[in-house]
mmCIF file with all atom_site columns, C-alpha atoms in Angstrom:
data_model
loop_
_atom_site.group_PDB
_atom_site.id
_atom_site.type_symbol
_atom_site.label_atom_id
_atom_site.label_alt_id
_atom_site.label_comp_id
_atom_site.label_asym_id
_atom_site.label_entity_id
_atom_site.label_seq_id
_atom_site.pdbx_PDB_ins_code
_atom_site.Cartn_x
_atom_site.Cartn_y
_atom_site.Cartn_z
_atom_site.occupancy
_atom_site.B_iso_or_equiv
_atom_site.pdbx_formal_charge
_atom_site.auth_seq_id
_atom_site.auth_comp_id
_atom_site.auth_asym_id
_atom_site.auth_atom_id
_atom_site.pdbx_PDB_model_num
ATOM 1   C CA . UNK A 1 1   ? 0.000  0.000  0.000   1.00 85.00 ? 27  UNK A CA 1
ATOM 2   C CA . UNK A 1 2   ? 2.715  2.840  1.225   1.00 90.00 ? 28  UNK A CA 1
ATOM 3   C CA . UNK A 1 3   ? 4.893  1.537  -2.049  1.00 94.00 ? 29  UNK A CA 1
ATOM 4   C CA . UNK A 1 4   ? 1.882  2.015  -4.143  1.00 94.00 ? 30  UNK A CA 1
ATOM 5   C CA . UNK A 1 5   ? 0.726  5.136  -2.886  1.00 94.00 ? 31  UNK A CA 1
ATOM 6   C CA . UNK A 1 6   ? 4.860  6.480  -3.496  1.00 94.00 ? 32  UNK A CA 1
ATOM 7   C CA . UNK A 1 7   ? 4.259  5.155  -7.029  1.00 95.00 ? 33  UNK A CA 1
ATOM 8   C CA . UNK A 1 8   ? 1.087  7.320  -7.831  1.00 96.00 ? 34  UNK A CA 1
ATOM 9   C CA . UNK A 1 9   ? 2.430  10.247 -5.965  1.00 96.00 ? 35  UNK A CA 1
ATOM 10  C CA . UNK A 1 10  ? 5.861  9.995  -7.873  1.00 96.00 ? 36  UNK A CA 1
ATOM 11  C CA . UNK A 1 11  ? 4.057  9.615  -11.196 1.00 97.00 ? 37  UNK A CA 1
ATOM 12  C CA . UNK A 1 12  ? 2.167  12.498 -10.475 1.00 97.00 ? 38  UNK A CA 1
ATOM 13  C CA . UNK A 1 13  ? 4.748  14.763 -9.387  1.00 97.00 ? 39  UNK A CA 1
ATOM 14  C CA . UNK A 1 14  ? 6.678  13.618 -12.471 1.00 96.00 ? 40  UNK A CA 1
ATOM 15  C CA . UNK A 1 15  ? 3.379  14.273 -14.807 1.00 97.00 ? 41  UNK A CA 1
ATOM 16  C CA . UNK A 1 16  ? 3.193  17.807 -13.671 1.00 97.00 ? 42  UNK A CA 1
ATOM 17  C CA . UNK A 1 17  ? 7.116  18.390 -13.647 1.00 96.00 ? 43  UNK A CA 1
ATOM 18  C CA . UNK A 1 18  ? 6.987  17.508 -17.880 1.00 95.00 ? 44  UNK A CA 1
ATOM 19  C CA . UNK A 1 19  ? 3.571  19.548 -17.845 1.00 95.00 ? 45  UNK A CA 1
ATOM 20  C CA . UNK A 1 20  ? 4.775  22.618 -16.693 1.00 94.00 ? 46  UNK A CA 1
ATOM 21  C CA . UNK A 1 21  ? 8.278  22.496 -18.635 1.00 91.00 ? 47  UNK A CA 1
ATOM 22  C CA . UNK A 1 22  ? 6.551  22.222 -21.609 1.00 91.00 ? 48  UNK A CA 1
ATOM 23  C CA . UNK A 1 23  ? 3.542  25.086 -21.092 1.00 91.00 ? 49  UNK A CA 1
ATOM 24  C CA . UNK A 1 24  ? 6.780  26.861 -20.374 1.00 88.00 ? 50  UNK A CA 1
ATOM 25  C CA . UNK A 1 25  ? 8.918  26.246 -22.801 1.00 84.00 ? 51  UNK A CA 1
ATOM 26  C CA . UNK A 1 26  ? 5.485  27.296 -24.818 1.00 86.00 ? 52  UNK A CA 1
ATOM 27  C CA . UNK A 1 27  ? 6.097  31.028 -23.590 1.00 88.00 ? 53  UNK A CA 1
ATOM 28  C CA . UNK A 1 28  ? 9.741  31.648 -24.498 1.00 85.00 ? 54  UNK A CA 1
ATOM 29  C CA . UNK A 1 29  ? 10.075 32.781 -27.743 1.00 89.00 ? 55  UNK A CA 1
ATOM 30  C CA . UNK A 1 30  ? 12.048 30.393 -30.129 1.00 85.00 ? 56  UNK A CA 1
ATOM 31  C CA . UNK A 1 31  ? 14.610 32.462 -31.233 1.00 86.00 ? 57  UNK A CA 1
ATOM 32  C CA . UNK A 1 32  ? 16.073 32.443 -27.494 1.00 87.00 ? 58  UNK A CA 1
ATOM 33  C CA . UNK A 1 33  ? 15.161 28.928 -27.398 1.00 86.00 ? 59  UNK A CA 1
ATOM 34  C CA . UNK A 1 34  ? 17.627 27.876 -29.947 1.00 88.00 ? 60  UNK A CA 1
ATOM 35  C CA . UNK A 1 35  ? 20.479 30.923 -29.045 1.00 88.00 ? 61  UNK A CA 1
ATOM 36  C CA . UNK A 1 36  ? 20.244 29.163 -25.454 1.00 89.00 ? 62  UNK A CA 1
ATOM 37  C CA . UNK A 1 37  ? 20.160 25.363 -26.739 1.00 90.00 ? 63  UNK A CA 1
ATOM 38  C CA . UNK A 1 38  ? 23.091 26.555 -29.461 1.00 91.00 ? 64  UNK A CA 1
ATOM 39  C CA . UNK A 1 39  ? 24.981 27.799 -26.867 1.00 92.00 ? 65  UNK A CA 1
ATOM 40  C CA . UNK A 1 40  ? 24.731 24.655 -24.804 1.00 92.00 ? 66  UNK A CA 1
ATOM 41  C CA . UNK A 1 41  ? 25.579 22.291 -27.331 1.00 93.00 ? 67  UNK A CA 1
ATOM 42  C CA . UNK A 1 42  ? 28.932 24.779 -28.154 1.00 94.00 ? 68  UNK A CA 1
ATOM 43  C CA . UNK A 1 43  ? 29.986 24.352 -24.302 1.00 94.00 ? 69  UNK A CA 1
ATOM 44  C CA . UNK A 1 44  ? 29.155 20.594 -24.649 1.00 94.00 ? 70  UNK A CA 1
ATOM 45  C CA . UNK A 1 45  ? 31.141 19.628 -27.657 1.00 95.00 ? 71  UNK A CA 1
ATOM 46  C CA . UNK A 1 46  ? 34.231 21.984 -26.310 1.00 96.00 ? 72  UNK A CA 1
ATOM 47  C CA . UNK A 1 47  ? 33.723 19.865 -22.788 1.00 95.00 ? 73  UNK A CA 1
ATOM 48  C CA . UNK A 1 48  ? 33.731 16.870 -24.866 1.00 95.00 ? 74  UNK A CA 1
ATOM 49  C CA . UNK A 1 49  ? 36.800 18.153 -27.146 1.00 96.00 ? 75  UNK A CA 1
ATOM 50  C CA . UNK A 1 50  ? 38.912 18.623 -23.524 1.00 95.00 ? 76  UNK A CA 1
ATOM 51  C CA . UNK A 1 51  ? 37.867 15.079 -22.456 1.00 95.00 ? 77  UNK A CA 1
ATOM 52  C CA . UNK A 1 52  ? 39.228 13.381 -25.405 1.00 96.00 ? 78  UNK A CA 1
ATOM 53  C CA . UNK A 1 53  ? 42.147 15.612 -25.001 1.00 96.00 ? 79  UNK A CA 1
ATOM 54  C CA . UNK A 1 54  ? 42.574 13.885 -21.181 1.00 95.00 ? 80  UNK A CA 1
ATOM 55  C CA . UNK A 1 55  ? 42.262 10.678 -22.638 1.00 96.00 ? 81  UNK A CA 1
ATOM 56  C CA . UNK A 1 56  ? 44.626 11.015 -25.278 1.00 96.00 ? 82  UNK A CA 1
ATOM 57  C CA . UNK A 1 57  ? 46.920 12.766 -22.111 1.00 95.00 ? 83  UNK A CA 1
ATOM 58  C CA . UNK A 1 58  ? 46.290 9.274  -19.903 1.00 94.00 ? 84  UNK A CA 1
ATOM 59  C CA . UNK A 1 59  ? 47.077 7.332  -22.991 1.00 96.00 ? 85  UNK A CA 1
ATOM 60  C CA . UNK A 1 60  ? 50.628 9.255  -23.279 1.00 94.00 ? 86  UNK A CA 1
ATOM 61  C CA . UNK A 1 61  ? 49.613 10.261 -27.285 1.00 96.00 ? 87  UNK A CA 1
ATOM 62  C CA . UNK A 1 62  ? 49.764 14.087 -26.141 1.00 94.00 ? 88  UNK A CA 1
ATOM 63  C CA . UNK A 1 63  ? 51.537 16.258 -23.680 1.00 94.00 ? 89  UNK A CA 1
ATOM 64  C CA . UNK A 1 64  ? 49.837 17.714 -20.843 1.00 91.00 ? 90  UNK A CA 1
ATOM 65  C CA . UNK A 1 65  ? 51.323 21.136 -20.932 1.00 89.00 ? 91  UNK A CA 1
ATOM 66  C CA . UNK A 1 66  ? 51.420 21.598 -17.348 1.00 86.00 ? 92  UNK A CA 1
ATOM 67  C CA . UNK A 1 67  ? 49.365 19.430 -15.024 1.00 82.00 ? 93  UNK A CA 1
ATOM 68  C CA . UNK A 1 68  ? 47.209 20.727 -13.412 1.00 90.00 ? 94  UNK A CA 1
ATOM 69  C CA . UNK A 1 69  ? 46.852 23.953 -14.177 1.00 90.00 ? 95  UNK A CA 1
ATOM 70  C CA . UNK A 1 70  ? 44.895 24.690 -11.103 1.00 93.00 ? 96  UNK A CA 1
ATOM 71  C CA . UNK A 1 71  ? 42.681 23.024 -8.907  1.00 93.00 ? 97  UNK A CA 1
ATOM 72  C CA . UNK A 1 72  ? 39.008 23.810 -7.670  1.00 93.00 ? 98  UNK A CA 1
ATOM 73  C CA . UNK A 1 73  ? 38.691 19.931 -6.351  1.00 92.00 ? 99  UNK A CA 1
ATOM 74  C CA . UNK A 1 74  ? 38.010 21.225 -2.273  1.00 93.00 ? 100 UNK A CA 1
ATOM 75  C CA . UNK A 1 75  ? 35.618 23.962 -3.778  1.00 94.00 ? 101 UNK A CA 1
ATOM 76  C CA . UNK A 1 76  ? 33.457 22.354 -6.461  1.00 93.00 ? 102 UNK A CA 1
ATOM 77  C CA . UNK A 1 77  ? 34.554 18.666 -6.417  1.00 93.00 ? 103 UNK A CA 1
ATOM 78  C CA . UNK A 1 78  ? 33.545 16.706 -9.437  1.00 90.00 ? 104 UNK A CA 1
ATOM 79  C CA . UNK A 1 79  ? 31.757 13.950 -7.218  1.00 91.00 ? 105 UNK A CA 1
ATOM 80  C CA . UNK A 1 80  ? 29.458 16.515 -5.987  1.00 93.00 ? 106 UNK A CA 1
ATOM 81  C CA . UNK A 1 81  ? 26.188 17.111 -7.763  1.00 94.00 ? 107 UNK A CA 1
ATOM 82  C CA . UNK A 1 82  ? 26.674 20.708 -8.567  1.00 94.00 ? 108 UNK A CA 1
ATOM 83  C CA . UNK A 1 83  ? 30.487 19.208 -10.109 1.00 93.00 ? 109 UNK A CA 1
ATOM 84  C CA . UNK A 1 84  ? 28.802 16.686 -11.990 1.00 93.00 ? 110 UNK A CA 1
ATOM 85  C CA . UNK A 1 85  ? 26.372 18.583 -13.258 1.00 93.00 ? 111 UNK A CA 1
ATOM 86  C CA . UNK A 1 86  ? 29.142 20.864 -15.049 1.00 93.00 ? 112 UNK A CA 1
ATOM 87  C CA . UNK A 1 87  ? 30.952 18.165 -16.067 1.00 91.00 ? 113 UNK A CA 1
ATOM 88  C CA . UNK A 1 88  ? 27.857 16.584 -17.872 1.00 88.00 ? 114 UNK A CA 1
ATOM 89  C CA . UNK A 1 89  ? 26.733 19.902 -19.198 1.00 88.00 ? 115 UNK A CA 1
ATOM 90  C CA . UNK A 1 90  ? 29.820 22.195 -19.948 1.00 90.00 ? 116 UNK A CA 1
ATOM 91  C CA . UNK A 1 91  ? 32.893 19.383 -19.469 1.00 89.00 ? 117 UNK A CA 1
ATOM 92  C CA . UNK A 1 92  ? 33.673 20.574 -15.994 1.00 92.00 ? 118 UNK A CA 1
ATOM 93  C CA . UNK A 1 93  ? 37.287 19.369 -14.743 1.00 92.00 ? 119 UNK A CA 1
ATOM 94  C CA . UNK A 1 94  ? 38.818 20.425 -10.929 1.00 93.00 ? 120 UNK A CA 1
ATOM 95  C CA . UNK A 1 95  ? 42.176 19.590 -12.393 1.00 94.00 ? 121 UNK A CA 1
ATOM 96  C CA . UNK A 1 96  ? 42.326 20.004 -15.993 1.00 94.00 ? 122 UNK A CA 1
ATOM 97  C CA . UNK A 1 97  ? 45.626 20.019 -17.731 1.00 95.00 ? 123 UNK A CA 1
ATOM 98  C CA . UNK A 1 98  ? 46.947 22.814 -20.028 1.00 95.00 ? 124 UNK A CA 1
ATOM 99  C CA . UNK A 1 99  ? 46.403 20.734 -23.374 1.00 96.00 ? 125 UNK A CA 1
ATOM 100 C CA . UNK A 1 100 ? 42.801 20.500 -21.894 1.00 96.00 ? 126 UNK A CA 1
ATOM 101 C CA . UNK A 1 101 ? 42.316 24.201 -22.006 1.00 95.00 ? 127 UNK A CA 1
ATOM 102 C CA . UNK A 1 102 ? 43.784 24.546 -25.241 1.00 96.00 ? 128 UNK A CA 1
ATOM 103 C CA . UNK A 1 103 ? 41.598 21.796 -26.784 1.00 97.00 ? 129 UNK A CA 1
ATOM 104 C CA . UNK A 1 104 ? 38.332 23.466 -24.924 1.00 96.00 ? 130 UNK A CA 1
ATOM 105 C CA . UNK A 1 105 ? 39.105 27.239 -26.555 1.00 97.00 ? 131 UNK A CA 1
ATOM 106 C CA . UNK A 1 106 ? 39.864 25.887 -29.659 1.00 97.00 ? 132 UNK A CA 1
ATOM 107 C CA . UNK A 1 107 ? 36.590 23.882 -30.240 1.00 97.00 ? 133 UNK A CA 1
ATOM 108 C CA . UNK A 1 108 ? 34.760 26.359 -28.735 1.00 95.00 ? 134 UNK A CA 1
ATOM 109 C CA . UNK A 1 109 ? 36.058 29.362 -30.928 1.00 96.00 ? 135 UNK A CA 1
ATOM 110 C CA . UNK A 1 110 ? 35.537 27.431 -34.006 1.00 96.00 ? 136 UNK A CA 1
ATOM 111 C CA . UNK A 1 111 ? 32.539 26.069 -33.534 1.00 95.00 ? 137 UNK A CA 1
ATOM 112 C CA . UNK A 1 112 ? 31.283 29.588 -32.677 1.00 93.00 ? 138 UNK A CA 1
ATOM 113 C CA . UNK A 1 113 ? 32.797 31.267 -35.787 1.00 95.00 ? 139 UNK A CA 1
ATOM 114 C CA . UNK A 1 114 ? 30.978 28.790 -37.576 1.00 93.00 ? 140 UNK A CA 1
ATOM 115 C CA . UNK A 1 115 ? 28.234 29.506 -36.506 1.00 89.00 ? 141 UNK A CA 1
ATOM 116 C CA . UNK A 1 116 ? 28.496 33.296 -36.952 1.00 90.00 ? 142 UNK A CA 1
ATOM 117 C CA . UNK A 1 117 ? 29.664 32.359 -40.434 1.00 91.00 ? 143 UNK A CA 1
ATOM 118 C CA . UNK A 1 118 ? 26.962 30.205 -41.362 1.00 89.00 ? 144 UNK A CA 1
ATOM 119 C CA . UNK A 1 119 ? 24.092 33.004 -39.268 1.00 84.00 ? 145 UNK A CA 1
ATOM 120 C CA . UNK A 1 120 ? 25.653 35.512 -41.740 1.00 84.00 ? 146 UNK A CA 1
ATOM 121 C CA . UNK A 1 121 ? 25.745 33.337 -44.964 1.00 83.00 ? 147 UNK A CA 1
ATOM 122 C CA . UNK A 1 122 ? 21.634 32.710 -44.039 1.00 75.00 ? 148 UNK A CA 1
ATOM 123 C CA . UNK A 1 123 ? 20.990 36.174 -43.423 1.00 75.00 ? 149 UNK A CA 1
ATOM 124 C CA . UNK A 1 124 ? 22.929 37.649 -46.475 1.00 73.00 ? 150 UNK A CA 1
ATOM 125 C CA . UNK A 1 125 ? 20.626 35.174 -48.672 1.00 70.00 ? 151 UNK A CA 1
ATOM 126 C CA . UNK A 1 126 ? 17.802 35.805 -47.372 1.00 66.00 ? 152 UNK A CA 1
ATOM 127 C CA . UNK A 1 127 ? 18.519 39.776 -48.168 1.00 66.00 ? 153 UNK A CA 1
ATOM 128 C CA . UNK A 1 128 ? 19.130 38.905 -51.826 1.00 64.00 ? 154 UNK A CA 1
ATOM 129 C CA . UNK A 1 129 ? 15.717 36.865 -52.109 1.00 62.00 ? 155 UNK A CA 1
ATOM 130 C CA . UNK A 1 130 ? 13.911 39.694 -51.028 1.00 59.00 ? 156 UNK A CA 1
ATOM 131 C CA . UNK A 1 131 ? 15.338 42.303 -53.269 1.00 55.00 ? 157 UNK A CA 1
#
């Protein structure tokens, strides 16, 4: 009966959690929509660029350039939730090395010239279409 009841209430809660994201994700407007979800996916795939780059470290196939380069492990350890949740999102690392750093600004200043270059290239042809 009490694991039941948990069940229902659980479901419930869980019901009106996705309910209320979505009639609120209804309201914003969905050119920040995509500017914010753009810029998420940027800081993931340069968090994902300076993971491979600690791999490839680990694996002795690149230098570390300095290791670490600081460490924020007794402030915002990765174990934590508020750690893992930057890790997940935005490749969060308490010690990172310096070829870490150089693989995160890279990826993350190309892929954001990119996509300035591409925003441009759109906008520019959709100036000459409506001349």
């Amino acid at each position: 009966s009490p694991m039941v009841l948990g069940a229902l209430a659980g479901l419930s809660l869980g019901v009106a959690a996705g309910y209320l994201i979505y009639a609120g994700l209804l309201r914003v407007p969905l050119r920040w929509f995509f500017t914010a979800t753009g810029v998420l996916v940027l800081m993931l795939a340069a968090g994902m660029a300076s993971q491979a780059a600690r791999f490839l470290i680990q694996a002795d196939l690149l230098p570390s350039l300095a290791a670490p380069l600081w460490d924020t492990s007794s402030a915002l350890p990765e174990d934590g939730v508020p750690g893992m949740v930057l890790h997940s999102l935005v490749g969060y690392d308490s010690r990172p090395a310096g070829m870490q750093l150089v693989f995160y600004v890279v990826v993350l200043a190309s892929i954001a010239i990119g996509m300035k270059w591409v925003k441009h290239t759109h906008k520019s042809k959709h100036s000459i279409k409506r001349k």
